[in-house]
Tab-separated table of C-alpha atoms in Angstrom:
chain	number	residue	atom	x	y	z
M	14	MET	CA	97.362	97.954	103.719
M	15	THR	CA	99.878	100.203	105.449
M	16	GLN	CA	101.603	98.185	108.199
M	17	LEU	CA	104.918	99.980	108.602
M	18	ARG	CA	106.443	99.852	112.027
M	19	GLY	CA	107.814	103.114	113.320
M	20	LYS	CA	111.339	101.914	113.984
M	21	ARG	CA	113.466	98.866	113.232
M	22	LEU	CA	114.713	96.432	115.797
M	23	PRO	CA	118.093	97.486	117.191
M	24	MET	CA	120.950	97.030	114.758
M	25	ALA	CA	124.606	97.808	114.583
M	26	GLY	CA	125.324	101.375	113.561
M	27	PRO	CA	127.199	102.259	110.373
M	28	VAL	CA	130.960	102.071	110.326
M	29	ALA	CA	132.615	105.463	110.572
M	30	GLY	CA	133.379	106.946	107.166
M	31	PRO	CA	136.862	106.373	105.765
M	32	GLY	CA	139.075	109.129	104.481
M	33	ARG	CA	139.300	109.988	100.811
M	34	GLY	CA	142.276	107.683	100.191
M	35	ARG	CA	140.531	104.682	101.714
M	36	VAL	CA	137.352	105.363	99.703
M	37	VAL	CA	139.289	105.589	96.433
M	38	ALA	CA	141.117	102.349	97.280
M	39	ALA	CA	137.804	100.631	98.030
M	40	VAL	CA	136.342	101.789	94.715
M	41	LEU	CA	139.355	100.611	92.761
M	42	GLY	CA	139.267	97.289	94.576
M	43	LEU	CA	135.580	96.880	93.795
M	44	VAL	CA	135.826	97.567	90.098
M	45	THR	CA	138.928	95.378	89.798
M	46	ALA	CA	137.254	92.460	91.564
M	47	LEU	CA	134.216	92.719	89.312
M	48	GLY	CA	136.210	93.246	86.136
M	49	LEU	CA	134.708	96.699	85.618
M	50	GLY	CA	136.241	99.743	84.031
M	51	LEU	CA	136.090	102.700	86.380
M	52	VAL	CA	133.846	105.414	84.970
M	53	GLY	CA	133.944	109.015	86.142
M	54	GLN	CA	135.663	110.692	89.029
M	55	ALA	CA	137.219	109.037	92.056
M	56	ASP	CA	135.270	111.254	94.440
M	57	ALA	CA	132.995	109.734	97.040
M	58	ALA	CA	131.279	111.052	100.103
M	59	PRO	CA	132.595	109.951	103.470
M	60	GLY	CA	130.587	107.064	104.817
M	61	ALA	CA	130.116	105.283	101.485
M	62	GLY	CA	129.322	101.669	102.282
M	63	THR	CA	131.334	98.696	101.169
M	64	ALA	CA	130.222	96.655	98.187
M	65	GLY	CA	130.805	92.948	97.841
M	66	ASP	CA	131.203	90.840	94.715
M	67	GLY	CA	128.617	90.402	91.991
M	68	ALA	CA	126.830	87.422	93.548
M	69	GLY	CA	124.154	89.525	95.236
M	70	ARG	CA	123.339	91.365	92.015
M	71	TRP	CA	121.169	88.455	90.866
M	72	SER	CA	119.536	87.538	94.164
M	73	ASP	CA	116.126	85.882	93.800
M	74	THR	CA	114.997	87.529	97.036
M	75	PRO	CA	113.663	91.082	96.882
M	76	HIS	CA	115.135	93.781	99.085
M	77	GLY	CA	113.975	97.198	100.212
M	78	PHE	CA	110.326	97.960	100.846
M	79	ALA	CA	109.132	94.932	98.827
M	80	SER	CA	110.756	92.732	101.467
M	81	LEU	CA	108.683	94.136	104.367
M	82	ALA	CA	105.254	93.284	105.823
M	83	GLY	CA	105.358	89.652	104.764
M	84	GLY	CA	107.636	90.107	101.750
M	85	THR	CA	107.183	89.438	98.051
M	86	SER	CA	107.540	85.898	96.711
M	87	GLY	CA	105.594	86.100	93.453
M	88	GLY	CA	104.584	82.725	92.092
M	89	ALA	CA	106.949	80.733	94.301
M	90	GLY	CA	105.426	77.368	95.142
M	91	GLY	CA	103.251	77.382	92.042
M	92	LYS	CA	103.760	75.556	88.761
M	93	ILE	CA	106.640	76.633	86.506
M	94	VAL	CA	105.574	77.140	82.884
M	95	THR	CA	107.378	78.423	79.794
M	96	VAL	CA	105.457	80.569	77.303
M	97	THR	CA	106.330	81.608	73.770
M	98	ASP	CA	103.105	83.305	72.609
M	99	GLN	CA	100.634	85.932	73.758
M	100	ALA	CA	97.736	83.561	74.399
M	101	ALA	CA	99.731	81.425	76.834
M	102	LEU	CA	101.175	84.461	78.609
M	103	GLN	CA	97.679	85.926	79.016
M	104	ARG	CA	96.218	82.662	80.288
M	105	TYR	CA	98.804	81.982	82.964
M	106	ALA	CA	99.298	85.620	84.014
M	107	ALA	CA	95.568	86.094	84.689
M	108	ALA	CA	95.052	82.743	86.450
M	109	GLU	CA	93.907	82.639	90.068
M	110	GLU	CA	96.592	80.180	91.203
M	111	PRO	CA	100.297	81.043	91.571
M	112	TYR	CA	102.629	80.564	88.604
M	113	VAL	CA	106.241	81.151	87.700
M	114	ILE	CA	105.938	82.144	84.046
M	115	ARG	CA	109.128	81.953	81.979
M	116	VAL	CA	109.012	84.059	78.801
M	117	ALA	CA	111.195	82.516	76.095
M	118	GLY	CA	111.828	84.588	72.974
M	119	THR	CA	109.853	87.550	71.653
M	120	ILE	CA	106.102	87.904	72.152
M	121	THR	CA	104.556	90.603	69.958
M	122	ALA	CA	101.229	91.732	71.408
M	123	GLN	CA	98.191	92.117	69.192
M	124	PRO	CA	96.486	94.457	68.687
M	125	PHE	CA	99.159	97.134	68.983
M	126	GLY	CA	99.257	98.418	72.570
M	127	ALA	CA	97.310	95.479	74.011
M	128	HIS	CA	97.597	94.947	77.750
M	129	ILE	CA	98.134	91.638	79.509
M	130	THR	CA	96.528	91.403	82.939
M	131	VAL	CA	98.791	90.089	85.711
M	132	ALA	CA	96.980	88.645	88.727
M	133	SER	CA	98.310	88.122	92.247
M	134	HIS	CA	100.962	85.541	93.130
M	135	LYS	CA	102.814	85.599	89.828
M	136	THR	CA	106.437	85.693	88.761
M	137	ILE	CA	107.001	86.706	85.133
M	138	LEU	CA	110.582	85.971	84.217
M	139	GLY	CA	112.494	86.423	80.981
M	140	VAL	CA	114.668	83.450	80.029
M	141	GLY	CA	118.234	84.725	79.726
M	142	THR	CA	118.437	87.926	77.696
M	143	GLY	CA	115.901	86.849	75.047
M	144	GLY	CA	112.535	87.235	76.812
M	145	GLU	CA	110.662	90.178	75.263
M	146	LEU	CA	107.216	91.761	75.179
M	147	VAL	CA	106.906	94.000	72.126
M	148	GLN	CA	104.194	96.668	71.572
M	149	GLY	CA	102.288	95.490	74.643
M	150	GLU	CA	101.808	96.226	78.339
M	151	LEU	CA	101.692	94.291	81.605
M	152	ARG	CA	98.865	95.625	83.777
M	153	LEU	CA	98.237	95.025	87.494
M	154	ASN	CA	94.681	95.981	88.451
M	155	PRO	CA	93.595	97.309	91.871
M	156	GLY	CA	93.982	94.763	94.652
M	157	THR	CA	96.709	92.786	92.888
M	158	HIS	CA	99.580	91.799	95.175
M	159	ASN	CA	102.679	89.622	95.431
M	160	VAL	CA	104.004	90.009	91.880
M	161	ILE	CA	107.567	89.779	90.547
M	162	ILE	CA	108.478	90.962	87.037
M	163	ARG	CA	112.127	90.229	86.187
M	164	ASN	CA	114.581	89.989	83.352
M	165	LEU	CA	112.240	91.067	80.536
M	166	THR	CA	112.669	93.509	77.701
M	167	ILE	CA	109.482	95.549	77.210
M	168	ARG	CA	109.729	97.754	74.130
M	169	ASP	CA	108.369	99.509	71.096
M	170	SER	CA	104.817	100.594	71.814
M	171	ALA	CA	105.705	104.159	70.784
M	172	ILE	CA	103.748	105.761	67.956
M	173	GLU	CA	105.907	107.711	65.526
M	174	GLY	CA	105.213	111.415	65.743
M	175	ASN	CA	103.195	111.115	68.976
M	176	TRP	CA	105.788	112.202	71.534
M	177	ASP	CA	103.399	113.015	74.397
M	178	CYS	CA	100.997	110.068	73.854
M	179	LYS	CA	98.176	111.940	75.605
M	180	ASP	CA	95.553	110.092	73.545
M	181	THR	CA	96.814	106.607	74.457
M	182	ASP	CA	97.630	104.747	77.644
M	183	PHE	CA	100.299	102.406	76.325
M	184	ASP	CA	102.606	101.856	79.299
M	185	GLY	CA	105.288	99.206	79.700
M	186	VAL	CA	104.092	98.123	83.158
M	187	GLN	CA	101.120	99.822	84.811
M	188	MET	CA	99.789	99.177	88.308
M	189	ASP	CA	97.039	100.819	90.360
M	190	THR	CA	96.447	100.335	94.114
M	191	VAL	CA	98.577	97.199	94.406
M	192	HIS	CA	101.006	96.012	97.051
M	193	HIS	CA	104.169	93.924	97.273
M	194	VAL	CA	105.654	94.170	93.797
M	195	TRP	CA	109.274	93.728	92.695
M	196	ILE	CA	110.380	95.083	89.289
M	197	ASP	CA	113.951	93.867	88.712
M	198	HIS	CA	116.528	93.556	85.888
M	199	ASN	CA	114.180	94.613	83.092
M	200	ARG	CA	114.833	96.813	80.058
M	201	PHE	CA	112.217	99.351	79.032
M	202	SER	CA	112.646	101.097	75.688
M	203	ASN	CA	110.598	103.242	73.284
M	204	ILE	CA	107.240	103.086	75.068
M	205	CYS	CA	104.433	105.426	74.020
M	206	ASP	CA	103.440	106.600	77.495
M	207	GLY	CA	105.069	105.658	80.804
M	208	GLN	CA	107.647	102.922	80.796
M	209	LEU	CA	106.727	102.105	84.403
M	210	ASP	CA	103.699	103.673	86.147
M	211	ILE	CA	103.131	102.875	89.835
M	212	ARG	CA	99.900	104.631	90.744
M	213	LYS	CA	97.108	105.263	93.219
M	214	ASP	CA	98.365	104.257	96.663
M	215	SER	CA	100.465	101.250	95.631
M	216	GLU	CA	102.598	100.010	98.543
M	217	TYR	CA	105.710	97.955	99.340
M	218	VAL	CA	107.407	98.230	95.958
M	219	THR	CA	111.054	97.794	94.946
M	220	VAL	CA	112.404	98.775	91.517
M	221	SER	CA	115.995	97.580	91.046
M	222	TYR	CA	118.626	97.034	88.353
M	223	ASN	CA	116.415	98.117	85.422
M	224	ARG	CA	117.352	100.004	82.253
M	225	PHE	CA	115.076	102.829	81.180
M	226	THR	CA	116.068	104.058	77.715
M	227	ASP	CA	114.846	106.199	74.831
M	228	ASN	CA	111.621	107.680	76.142
M	229	ASN	CA	109.713	110.814	77.042
M	230	LYS	CA	107.624	109.899	80.131
M	231	THR	CA	109.721	107.327	81.894
M	232	PHE	CA	108.752	106.368	85.442
M	233	GLY	CA	105.857	107.961	87.315
M	234	ILE	CA	104.708	107.281	90.880
M	235	GLY	CA	101.595	108.664	92.520
M	236	TRP	CA	98.407	110.047	90.907
M	237	THR	CA	96.766	110.300	94.349
M	238	ASP	CA	96.107	112.842	97.086
M	239	ASN	CA	96.994	110.267	99.739
M	240	VAL	CA	100.522	109.832	101.096
M	241	ARG	CA	100.867	106.061	101.501
M	242	THR	CA	103.302	104.587	98.976
M	243	GLN	CA	106.644	103.144	100.116
M	244	ILE	CA	109.170	102.476	97.356
M	245	THR	CA	112.840	101.547	96.982
M	246	ILE	CA	114.564	102.482	93.694
M	247	ASP	CA	118.171	101.328	93.300
M	248	HIS	CA	120.818	100.530	90.687
M	249	ASN	CA	118.698	101.647	87.726
M	250	TRP	CA	120.052	103.262	84.554
M	251	PHE	CA	118.164	106.141	82.949
M	252	ALA	CA	119.629	106.939	79.518
M	253	ASN	CA	118.204	109.179	76.783
M	254	THR	CA	115.008	109.715	78.773
M	255	LYS	CA	113.342	113.108	79.142
M	256	GLN	CA	111.125	113.370	82.234
M	257	ARG	CA	109.881	111.299	85.210
M	258	ASN	CA	113.224	109.755	86.118
M	259	PRO	CA	111.247	109.250	88.350
M	260	SER	CA	108.460	111.710	89.144
M	261	VAL	CA	107.393	110.925	92.731
M	262	ASP	CA	104.067	112.429	93.788
M	263	ASN	CA	102.705	112.209	97.352
M	264	VAL	CA	104.858	109.228	98.337
M	265	ALA	CA	105.330	108.533	102.049
M	266	TYR	CA	108.821	107.009	101.702
M	267	ALA	CA	110.878	107.131	98.498
M	268	HIS	CA	114.406	105.738	98.847
M	269	LEU	CA	116.618	106.207	95.770
M	270	TYR	CA	120.209	104.990	95.831
M	271	ASN	CA	123.021	104.011	93.459
M	272	ASN	CA	121.072	105.055	90.363
M	273	TYR	CA	122.778	106.312	87.181
M	274	LEU	CA	121.233	109.117	85.117
M	275	THR	CA	122.829	110.267	81.877
M	276	ALA	CA	122.250	111.528	78.327
M	277	GLN	CA	118.823	113.127	78.686
M	278	ALA	CA	116.506	113.405	75.719
M	279	ASP	CA	115.508	116.988	74.854
M	280	PRO	CA	117.766	118.843	77.324
M	281	GLY	CA	116.687	122.113	75.688
M	282	ASP	CA	113.372	122.018	77.551
M	283	PRO	CA	114.081	124.083	80.700
M	284	VAL	CA	111.211	122.667	82.798
M	285	TRP	CA	110.092	119.214	81.705
M	286	THR	CA	113.476	117.616	81.184
M	287	TYR	CA	114.598	116.554	84.641
M	288	GLY	CA	115.912	113.739	86.814
M	289	ASN	CA	114.381	112.932	90.232
M	290	TRP	CA	111.424	115.086	91.321
M	291	ALA	CA	109.858	114.916	94.807
M	292	ARG	CA	106.364	116.319	94.353
M	293	GLY	CA	103.501	117.150	96.682
M	294	ALA	CA	104.107	115.791	100.189
M	295	THR	CA	106.754	113.256	99.142
M	296	ARG	CA	109.596	112.399	101.495
M	297	MET	CA	112.608	111.370	99.390
M	298	VAL	CA	116.116	110.196	100.250
M	299	VAL	CA	118.737	110.096	97.459
M	300	GLU	CA	122.070	108.399	98.178
M	301	ASN	CA	125.295	107.680	96.263
M	302	SER	CA	123.787	108.167	92.819
M	303	TYR	CA	125.590	109.470	89.735
M	304	TYR	CA	124.288	112.194	87.435
M	305	ARG	CA	126.111	112.982	84.198
M	306	ASP	CA	124.911	115.604	81.677
M	307	VAL	CA	121.584	115.981	83.515
M	308	GLN	CA	119.352	119.037	83.806
M	309	HIS	CA	117.671	119.397	87.247
M	310	PRO	CA	119.217	116.199	88.656
M	311	TYR	CA	117.127	116.257	91.843
M	312	GLN	CA	114.420	118.732	92.754
M	313	ALA	CA	111.589	119.081	95.274
M	314	ASP	CA	108.372	121.002	95.633
M	315	ALA	CA	108.264	123.393	98.576
M	316	THR	CA	105.807	121.004	100.237
M	317	ALA	CA	108.112	117.970	99.834
M	318	GLU	CA	111.269	116.939	101.691
M	319	LEU	CA	114.432	115.761	99.935
M	320	VAL	CA	117.620	114.564	101.613
M	321	GLU	CA	120.612	113.944	99.332
M	322	ARG	CA	123.953	112.547	100.388
M	323	GLY	CA	126.997	111.093	98.707
M	324	SER	CA	125.971	111.561	95.060
M	325	ILE	CA	128.178	112.745	92.194
M	326	THR	CA	127.117	115.312	89.611
M	327	VAL	CA	129.099	115.845	86.404
M	328	ASN	CA	128.131	118.613	83.968
M	329	THR	CA	124.724	119.111	85.579
M	330	THR	CA	122.606	122.275	85.478
M	331	GLY	CA	119.461	123.625	87.079
M	332	ARG	CA	118.001	122.528	90.383
M	333	HIS	CA	119.860	120.552	93.047
M	334	ASP	CA	117.301	120.875	95.851
M	335	GLU	CA	117.820	119.677	99.410
M	336	TRP	CA	115.504	120.531	102.282
M	337	GLY	CA	113.676	118.866	105.143
M	338	ASP	CA	114.549	115.727	107.092
M	339	ALA	CA	112.592	113.142	105.028
M	340	PHE	CA	113.289	109.822	106.825
M	341	ASP	CA	116.036	107.301	107.597
M	342	PRO	CA	115.754	104.192	105.362
M	343	ARG	CA	117.664	102.149	107.941
M	344	ASP	CA	114.709	102.550	110.273
M	345	PHE	CA	112.961	100.086	107.941
M	346	TYR	CA	115.560	97.779	106.334
M	347	ASP	CA	119.248	97.079	105.870
M	348	TYR	CA	120.891	97.849	102.532
M	349	ARG	CA	124.331	98.077	100.970
M	350	LEU	CA	125.490	101.348	99.445
M	351	ASP	CA	127.972	101.075	96.608
M	352	PRO	CA	130.453	103.969	96.346
M	353	ALA	CA	129.124	106.648	93.999
M	354	PRO	CA	132.232	106.630	91.708
M	355	ALA	CA	131.612	102.943	90.938
M	356	VAL	CA	127.939	103.395	90.058
M	357	PRO	CA	128.269	103.955	86.262
M	358	ALA	CA	130.349	100.821	85.767
M	359	LEU	CA	128.266	98.721	88.147
M	360	VAL	CA	124.934	99.777	86.705
M	361	GLN	CA	126.048	99.436	83.095
M	362	ARG	CA	127.180	95.882	83.772
M	363	PHE	CA	124.477	94.566	86.075
M	364	SER	CA	121.270	96.375	85.060
M	365	GLY	CA	118.807	95.023	82.532
M	366	PRO	CA	118.229	91.379	81.553
M	367	GLN	CA	121.022	88.988	82.489
M	368	GLU	CA	121.903	85.666	80.885
M	369	ARG	CA	122.066	83.862	84.222
M	370	ILE	CA	118.539	84.876	85.356
M	371	GLY	CA	115.662	82.619	84.359
M	372	THR	CA	117.717	80.002	82.544
M	373	THR	CA	117.259	77.320	85.224
M	374	PRO	CA	113.657	76.603	86.293
């Protein structure tokens, strides 16, 4: 499936970085325009990009790696249906033809931990902030492609007293050997195993504006000896999560920017409580993210490469690894960097399900 071109078409270079005073003014202007309260320090790295108003935060068009090699359109062009029960969700999600599937209200999966198969050319979309899948999983089997999962709450498949969940495979969303997937504006909470598992050579994936809360194993990528996956991870909030925030194993290109990590679960564990981990032969770029009260905010195996620039760390401990050249994301796509000081306020406001998404068919 890999079709990446080596370099982008020529594009204008980045604007020269402003001085500290201009960056602080830009941050204050941004949070004022969006009605946000400024959280954290007014320190930003030179070169922080400008950020526009909130309109782009709800774009129906994926960005990052999911936008390349033909893009990701989900069920666009197919019938629009609204589901309120598990049977209807299962029927439309597994269908051969494209569908835009609007989830209205709470669907509680039976039996506990049941998975719902999602076939190619599907959009699954929560209606406003009320679309929920409880004690169940969305699963994309090998070969699945062109899928969008947006604006859902996926929660409560955890088993009390089973913190590691090694004897179950109850994920929130699980995918193996898929391509062109966009996971956007969802909330994952209290899942028994991984909240989001992107595995086995999956390609062209973007994970944006999600909330990952209250979990042990949060977000894993890899489970392969190959180095093929390309993934963009931006504007996500990791709160009260322990490990895999994310864990990135043998990923060709992992671009993480403007993410917010805070309030780790079990910070007393000196090894397996951590933030971003580049494992194996992963090449990772971390930009303008914000880490508060995080142990090992970003770390890399000796065989991996990790470039970090522009991020803020507050009360962090442990590893802050940076080595190798990794790659330049702008060789593949354009993107807008928000200033790191604005990230907590921006992510707290715009991540997770939004009332204005999915309300109009």
